[in-house]
mmCIF file with all atom_site columns, C-alpha atoms and ligand atoms in Angstrom:
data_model
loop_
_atom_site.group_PDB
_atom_site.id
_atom_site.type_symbol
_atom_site.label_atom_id
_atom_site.label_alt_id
_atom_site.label_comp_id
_atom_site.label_asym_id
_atom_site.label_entity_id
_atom_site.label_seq_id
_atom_site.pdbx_PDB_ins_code
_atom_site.Cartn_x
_atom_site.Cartn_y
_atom_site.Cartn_z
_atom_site.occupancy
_atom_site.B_iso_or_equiv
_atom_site.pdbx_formal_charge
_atom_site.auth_seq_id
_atom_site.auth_comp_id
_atom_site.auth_asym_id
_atom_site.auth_atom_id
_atom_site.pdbx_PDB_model_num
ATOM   1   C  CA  . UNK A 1 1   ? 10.603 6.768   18.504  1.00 79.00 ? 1   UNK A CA  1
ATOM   2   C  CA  . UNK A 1 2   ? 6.412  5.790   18.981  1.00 88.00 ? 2   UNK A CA  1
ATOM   3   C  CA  . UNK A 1 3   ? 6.249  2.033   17.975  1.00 95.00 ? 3   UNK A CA  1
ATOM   4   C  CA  . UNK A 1 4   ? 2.626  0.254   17.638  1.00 97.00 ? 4   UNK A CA  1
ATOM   5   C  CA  . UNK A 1 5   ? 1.698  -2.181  19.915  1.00 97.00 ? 5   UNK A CA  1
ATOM   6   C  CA  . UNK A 1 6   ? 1.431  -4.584  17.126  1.00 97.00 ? 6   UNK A CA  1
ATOM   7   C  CA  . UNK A 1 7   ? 5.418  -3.769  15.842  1.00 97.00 ? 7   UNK A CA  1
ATOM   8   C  CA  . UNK A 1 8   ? 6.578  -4.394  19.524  1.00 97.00 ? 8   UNK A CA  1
ATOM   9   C  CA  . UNK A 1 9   ? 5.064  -7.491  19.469  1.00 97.00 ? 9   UNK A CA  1
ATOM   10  C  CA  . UNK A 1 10  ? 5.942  -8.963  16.215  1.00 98.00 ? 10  UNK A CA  1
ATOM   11  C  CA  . UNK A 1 11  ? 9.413  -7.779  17.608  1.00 97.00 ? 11  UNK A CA  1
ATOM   12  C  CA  . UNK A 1 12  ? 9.403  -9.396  20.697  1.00 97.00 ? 12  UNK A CA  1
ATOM   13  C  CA  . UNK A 1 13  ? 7.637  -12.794 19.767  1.00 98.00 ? 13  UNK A CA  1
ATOM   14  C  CA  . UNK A 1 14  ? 8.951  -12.996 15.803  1.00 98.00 ? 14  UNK A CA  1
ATOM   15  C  CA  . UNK A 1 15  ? 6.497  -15.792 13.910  1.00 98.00 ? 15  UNK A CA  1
ATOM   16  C  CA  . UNK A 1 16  ? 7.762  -17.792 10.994  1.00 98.00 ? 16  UNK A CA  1
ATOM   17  C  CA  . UNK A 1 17  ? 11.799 -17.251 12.522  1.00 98.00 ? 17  UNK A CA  1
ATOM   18  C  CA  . UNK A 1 18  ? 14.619 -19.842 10.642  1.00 98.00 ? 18  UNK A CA  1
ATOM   19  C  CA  . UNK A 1 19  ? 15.217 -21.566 7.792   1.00 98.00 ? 19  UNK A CA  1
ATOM   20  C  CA  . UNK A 1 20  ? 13.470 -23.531 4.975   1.00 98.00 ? 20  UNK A CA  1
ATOM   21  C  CA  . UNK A 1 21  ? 15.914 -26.062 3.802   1.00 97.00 ? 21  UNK A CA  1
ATOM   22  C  CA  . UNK A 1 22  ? 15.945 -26.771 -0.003  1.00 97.00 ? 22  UNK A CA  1
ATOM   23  C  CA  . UNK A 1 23  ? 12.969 -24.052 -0.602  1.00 98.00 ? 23  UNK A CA  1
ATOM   24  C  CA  . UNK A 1 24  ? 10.852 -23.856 -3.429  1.00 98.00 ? 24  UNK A CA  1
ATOM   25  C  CA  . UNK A 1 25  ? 11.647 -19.958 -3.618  1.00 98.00 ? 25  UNK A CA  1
ATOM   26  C  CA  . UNK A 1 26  ? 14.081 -17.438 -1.890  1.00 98.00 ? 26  UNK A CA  1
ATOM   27  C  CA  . UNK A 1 27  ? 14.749 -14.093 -1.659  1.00 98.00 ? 27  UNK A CA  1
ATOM   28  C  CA  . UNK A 1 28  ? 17.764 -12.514 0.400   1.00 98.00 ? 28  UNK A CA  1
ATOM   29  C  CA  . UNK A 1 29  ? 18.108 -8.501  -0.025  1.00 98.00 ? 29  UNK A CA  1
ATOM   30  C  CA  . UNK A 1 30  ? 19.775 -5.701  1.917   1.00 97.00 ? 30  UNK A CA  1
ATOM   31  C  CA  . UNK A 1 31  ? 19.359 -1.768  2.925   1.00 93.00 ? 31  UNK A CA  1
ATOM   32  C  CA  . UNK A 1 32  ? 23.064 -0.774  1.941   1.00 91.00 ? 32  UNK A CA  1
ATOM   33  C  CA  . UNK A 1 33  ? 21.545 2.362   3.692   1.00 90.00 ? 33  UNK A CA  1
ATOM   34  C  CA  . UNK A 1 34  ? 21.295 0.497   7.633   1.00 94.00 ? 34  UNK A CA  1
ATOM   35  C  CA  . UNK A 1 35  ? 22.785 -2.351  6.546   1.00 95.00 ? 35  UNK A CA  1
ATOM   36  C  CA  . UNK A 1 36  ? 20.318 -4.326  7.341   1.00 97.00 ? 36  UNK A CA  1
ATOM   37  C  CA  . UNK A 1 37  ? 19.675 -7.834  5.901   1.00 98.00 ? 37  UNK A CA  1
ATOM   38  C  CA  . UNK A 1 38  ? 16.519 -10.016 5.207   1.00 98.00 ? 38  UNK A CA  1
ATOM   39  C  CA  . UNK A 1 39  ? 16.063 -13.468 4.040   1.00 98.00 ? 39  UNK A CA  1
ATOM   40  C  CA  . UNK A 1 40  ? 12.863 -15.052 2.738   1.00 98.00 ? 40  UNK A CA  1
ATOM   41  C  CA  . UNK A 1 41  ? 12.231 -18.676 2.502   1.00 98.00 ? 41  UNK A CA  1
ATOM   42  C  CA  . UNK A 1 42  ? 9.138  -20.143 1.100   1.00 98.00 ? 42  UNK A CA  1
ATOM   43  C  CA  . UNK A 1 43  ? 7.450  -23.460 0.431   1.00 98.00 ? 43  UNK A CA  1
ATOM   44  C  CA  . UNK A 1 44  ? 5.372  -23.746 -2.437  1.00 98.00 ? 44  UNK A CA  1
ATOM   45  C  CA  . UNK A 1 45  ? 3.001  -26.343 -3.769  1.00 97.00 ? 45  UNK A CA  1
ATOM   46  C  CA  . UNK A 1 46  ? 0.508  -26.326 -6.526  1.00 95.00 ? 46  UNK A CA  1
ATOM   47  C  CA  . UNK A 1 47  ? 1.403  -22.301 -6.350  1.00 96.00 ? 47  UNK A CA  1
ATOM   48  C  CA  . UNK A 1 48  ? 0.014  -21.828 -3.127  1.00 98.00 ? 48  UNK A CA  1
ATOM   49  C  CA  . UNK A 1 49  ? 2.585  -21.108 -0.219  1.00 98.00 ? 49  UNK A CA  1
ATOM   50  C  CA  . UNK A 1 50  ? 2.158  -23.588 2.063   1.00 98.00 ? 50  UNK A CA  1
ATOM   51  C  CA  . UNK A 1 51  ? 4.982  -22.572 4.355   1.00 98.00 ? 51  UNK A CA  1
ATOM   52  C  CA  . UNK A 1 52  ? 7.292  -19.193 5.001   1.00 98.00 ? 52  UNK A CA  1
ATOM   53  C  CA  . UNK A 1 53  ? 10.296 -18.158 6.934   1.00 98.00 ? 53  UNK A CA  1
ATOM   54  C  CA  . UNK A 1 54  ? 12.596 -15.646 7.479   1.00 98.00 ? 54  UNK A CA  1
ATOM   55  C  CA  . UNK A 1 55  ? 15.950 -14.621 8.748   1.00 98.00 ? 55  UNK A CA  1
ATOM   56  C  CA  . UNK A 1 56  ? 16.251 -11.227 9.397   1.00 97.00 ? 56  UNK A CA  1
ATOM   57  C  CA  . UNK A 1 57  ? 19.777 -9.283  10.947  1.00 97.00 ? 57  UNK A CA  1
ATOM   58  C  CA  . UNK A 1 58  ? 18.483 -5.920  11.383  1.00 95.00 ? 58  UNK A CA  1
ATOM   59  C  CA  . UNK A 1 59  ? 16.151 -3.403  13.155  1.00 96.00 ? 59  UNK A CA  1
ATOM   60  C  CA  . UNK A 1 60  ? 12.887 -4.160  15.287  1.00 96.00 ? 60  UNK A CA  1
ATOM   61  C  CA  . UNK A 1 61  ? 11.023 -3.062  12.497  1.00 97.00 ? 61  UNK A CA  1
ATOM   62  C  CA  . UNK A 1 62  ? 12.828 -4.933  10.028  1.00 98.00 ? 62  UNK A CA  1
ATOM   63  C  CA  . UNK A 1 63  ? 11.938 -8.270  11.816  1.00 98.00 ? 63  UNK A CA  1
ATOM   64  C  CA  . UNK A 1 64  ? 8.373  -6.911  12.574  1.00 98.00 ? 64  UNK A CA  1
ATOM   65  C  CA  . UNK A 1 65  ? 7.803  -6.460  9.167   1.00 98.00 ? 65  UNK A CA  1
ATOM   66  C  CA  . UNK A 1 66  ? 9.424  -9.727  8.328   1.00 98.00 ? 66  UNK A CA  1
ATOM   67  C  CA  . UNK A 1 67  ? 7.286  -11.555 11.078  1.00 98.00 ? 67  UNK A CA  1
ATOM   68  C  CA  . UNK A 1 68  ? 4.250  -9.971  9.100   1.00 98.00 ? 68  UNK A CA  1
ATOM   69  C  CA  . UNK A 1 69  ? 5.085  -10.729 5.745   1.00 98.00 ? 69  UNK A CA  1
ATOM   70  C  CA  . UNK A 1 70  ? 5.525  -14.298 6.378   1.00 98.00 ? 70  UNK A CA  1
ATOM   71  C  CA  . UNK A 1 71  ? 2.244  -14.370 8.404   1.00 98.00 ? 71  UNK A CA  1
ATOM   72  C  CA  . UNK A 1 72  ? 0.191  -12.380 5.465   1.00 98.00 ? 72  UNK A CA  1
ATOM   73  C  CA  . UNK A 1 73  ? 1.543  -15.172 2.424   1.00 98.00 ? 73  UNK A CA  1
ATOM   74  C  CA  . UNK A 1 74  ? 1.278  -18.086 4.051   1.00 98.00 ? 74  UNK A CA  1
ATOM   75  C  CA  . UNK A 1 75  ? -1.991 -19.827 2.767   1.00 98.00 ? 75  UNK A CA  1
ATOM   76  C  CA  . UNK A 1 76  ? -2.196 -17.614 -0.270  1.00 98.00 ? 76  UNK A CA  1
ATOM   77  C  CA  . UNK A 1 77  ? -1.409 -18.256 -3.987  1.00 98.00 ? 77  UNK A CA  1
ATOM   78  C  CA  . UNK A 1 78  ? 1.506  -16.802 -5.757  1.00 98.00 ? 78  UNK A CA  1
ATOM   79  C  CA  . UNK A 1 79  ? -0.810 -14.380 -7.420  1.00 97.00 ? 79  UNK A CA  1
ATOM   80  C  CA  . UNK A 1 80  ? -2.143 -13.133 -4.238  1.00 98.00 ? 80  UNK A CA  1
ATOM   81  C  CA  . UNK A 1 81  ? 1.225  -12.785 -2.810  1.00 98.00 ? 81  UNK A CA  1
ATOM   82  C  CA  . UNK A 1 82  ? 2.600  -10.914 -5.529  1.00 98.00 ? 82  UNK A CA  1
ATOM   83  C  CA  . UNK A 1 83  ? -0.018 -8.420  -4.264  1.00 98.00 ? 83  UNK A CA  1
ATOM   84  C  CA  . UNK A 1 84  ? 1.862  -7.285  -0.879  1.00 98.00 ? 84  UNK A CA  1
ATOM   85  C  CA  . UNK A 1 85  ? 2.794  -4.348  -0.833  1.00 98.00 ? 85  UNK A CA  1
ATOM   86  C  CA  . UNK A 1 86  ? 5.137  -2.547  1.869   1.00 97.00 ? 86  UNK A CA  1
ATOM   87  C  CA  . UNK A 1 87  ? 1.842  -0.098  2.660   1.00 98.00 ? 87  UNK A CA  1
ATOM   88  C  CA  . UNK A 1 88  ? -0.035 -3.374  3.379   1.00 98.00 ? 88  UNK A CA  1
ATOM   89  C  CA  . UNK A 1 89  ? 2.800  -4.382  6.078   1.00 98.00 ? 89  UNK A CA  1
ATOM   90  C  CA  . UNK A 1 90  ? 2.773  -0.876  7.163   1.00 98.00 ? 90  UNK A CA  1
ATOM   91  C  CA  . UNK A 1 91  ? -0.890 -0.859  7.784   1.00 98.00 ? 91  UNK A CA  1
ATOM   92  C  CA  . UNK A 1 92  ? -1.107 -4.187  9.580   1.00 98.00 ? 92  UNK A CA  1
ATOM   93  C  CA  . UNK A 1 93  ? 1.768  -3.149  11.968  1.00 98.00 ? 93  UNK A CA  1
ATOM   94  C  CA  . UNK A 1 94  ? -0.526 -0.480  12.800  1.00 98.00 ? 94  UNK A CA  1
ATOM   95  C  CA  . UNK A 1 95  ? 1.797  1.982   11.138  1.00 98.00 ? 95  UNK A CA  1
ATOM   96  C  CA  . UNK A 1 96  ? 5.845  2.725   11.184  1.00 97.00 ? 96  UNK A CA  1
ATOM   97  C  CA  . UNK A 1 97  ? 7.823  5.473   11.807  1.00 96.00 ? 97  UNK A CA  1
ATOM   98  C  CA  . UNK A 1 98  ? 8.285  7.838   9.236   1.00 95.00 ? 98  UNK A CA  1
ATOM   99  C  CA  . UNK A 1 99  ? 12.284 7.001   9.249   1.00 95.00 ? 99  UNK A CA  1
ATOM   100 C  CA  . UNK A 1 100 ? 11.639 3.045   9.479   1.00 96.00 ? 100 UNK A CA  1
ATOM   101 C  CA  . UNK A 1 101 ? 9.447  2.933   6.551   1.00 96.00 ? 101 UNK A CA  1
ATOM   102 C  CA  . UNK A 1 102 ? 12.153 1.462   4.467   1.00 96.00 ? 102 UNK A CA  1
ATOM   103 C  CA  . UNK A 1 103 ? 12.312 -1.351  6.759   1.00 97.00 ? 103 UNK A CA  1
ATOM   104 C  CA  . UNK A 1 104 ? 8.745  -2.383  5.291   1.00 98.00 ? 104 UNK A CA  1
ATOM   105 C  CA  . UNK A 1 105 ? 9.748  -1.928  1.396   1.00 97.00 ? 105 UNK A CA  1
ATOM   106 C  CA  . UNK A 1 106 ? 12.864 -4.325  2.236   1.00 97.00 ? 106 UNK A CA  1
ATOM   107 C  CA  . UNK A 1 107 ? 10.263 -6.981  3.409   1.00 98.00 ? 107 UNK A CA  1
ATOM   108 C  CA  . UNK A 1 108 ? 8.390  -6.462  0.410   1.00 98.00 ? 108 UNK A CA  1
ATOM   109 C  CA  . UNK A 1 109 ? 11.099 -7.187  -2.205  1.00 98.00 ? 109 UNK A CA  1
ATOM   110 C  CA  . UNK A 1 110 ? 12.324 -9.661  -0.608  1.00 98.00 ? 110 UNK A CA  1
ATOM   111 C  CA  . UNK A 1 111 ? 8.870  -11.813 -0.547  1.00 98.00 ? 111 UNK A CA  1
ATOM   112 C  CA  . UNK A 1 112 ? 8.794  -10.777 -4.197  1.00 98.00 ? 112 UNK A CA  1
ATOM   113 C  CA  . UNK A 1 113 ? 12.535 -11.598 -4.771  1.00 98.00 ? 113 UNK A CA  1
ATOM   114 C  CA  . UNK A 1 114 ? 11.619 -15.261 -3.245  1.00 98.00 ? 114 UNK A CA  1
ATOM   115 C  CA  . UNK A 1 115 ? 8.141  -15.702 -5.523  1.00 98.00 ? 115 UNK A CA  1
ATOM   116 C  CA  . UNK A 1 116 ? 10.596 -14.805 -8.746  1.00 98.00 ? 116 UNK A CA  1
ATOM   117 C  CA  . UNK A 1 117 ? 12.988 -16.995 -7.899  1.00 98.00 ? 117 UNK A CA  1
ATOM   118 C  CA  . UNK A 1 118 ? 10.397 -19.800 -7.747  1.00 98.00 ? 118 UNK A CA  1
ATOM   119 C  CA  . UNK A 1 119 ? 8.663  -18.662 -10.450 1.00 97.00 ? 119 UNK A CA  1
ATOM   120 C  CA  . UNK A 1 120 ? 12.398 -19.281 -12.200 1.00 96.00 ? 120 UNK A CA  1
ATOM   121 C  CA  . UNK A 1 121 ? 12.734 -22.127 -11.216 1.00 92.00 ? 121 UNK A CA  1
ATOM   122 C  CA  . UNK A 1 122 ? 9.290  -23.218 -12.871 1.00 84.00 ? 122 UNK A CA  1
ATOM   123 C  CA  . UNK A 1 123 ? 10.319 -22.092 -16.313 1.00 75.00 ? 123 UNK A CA  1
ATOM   124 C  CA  . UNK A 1 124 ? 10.623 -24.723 -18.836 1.00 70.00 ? 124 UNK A CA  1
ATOM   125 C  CA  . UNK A 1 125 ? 14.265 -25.256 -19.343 1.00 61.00 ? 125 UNK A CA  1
ATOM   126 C  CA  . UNK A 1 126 ? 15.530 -24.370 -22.640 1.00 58.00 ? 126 UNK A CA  1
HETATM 127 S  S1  . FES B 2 .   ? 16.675 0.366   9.867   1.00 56.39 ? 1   FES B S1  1
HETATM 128 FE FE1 . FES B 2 .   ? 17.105 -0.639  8.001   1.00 56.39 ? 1   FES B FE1 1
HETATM 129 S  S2  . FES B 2 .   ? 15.645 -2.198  7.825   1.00 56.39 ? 1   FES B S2  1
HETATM 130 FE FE2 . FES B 2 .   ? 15.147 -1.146  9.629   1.00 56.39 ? 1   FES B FE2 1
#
């Protein structure tokens, strides 16, 4: 399998690796396909993310693309990082494999599973 240059090196030097405690949003989903499993943890304030991590058990793509993710929300609004897509991740890894493609739609849902869940948590309780 041809890997970019860019997914080997998100893979071998991960940014953003660990754990948030008590974050303002997070996301945890899974490939029941691979088995694979990602967790997002973000830091939000005044709805811009001022800090994301991630925890990823699965595939060098899987943790590339998590590396990514984290790197491409940081800094941005929650508007702007409801706008990632998995082609975004795709394109800044310089492309994936056409098998390992899922591995960048997992790190998209689960950046949007963490925004939701702090968007949740800013709802007016009722
Ligand atoms: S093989 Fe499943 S996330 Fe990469």
């Amino acid at each position: 399998m041809q890997y970019s240059e860019k997914v080997m090196e998100h893979f071998m030097n991960p940014r953003n690796v660990g754990v948030i405690e008590n974050p303002d949003g997070y996301g945890k989903v899974g490939n029941p396909a691979c088995g694979d499993i990602m967790e997002i943890f973000l830091k939000v304030d005044n709805d811009v993310i001022t800090d994301a991590k991630f925890r990823t058990f699965g595939c060098a793509s899987a943790i590339a693309s998590s590396s990514i993710s984290t790197e491409l929300v940081k800094g941005k609004s929650i508007r702007d990082a409801l706008q990632l897509t998995n082609k975004k991740v795709v394109e800044e890894l310089g492309g994936l494999p056409a098998v390992k493609m899922h591995c960048s739609v997992l790190a998209e849902e689960a950046i949007k599973l963490a925004i939701e869940n702090y968007l949740s948590k800013k709802q007016p309780q009722s």
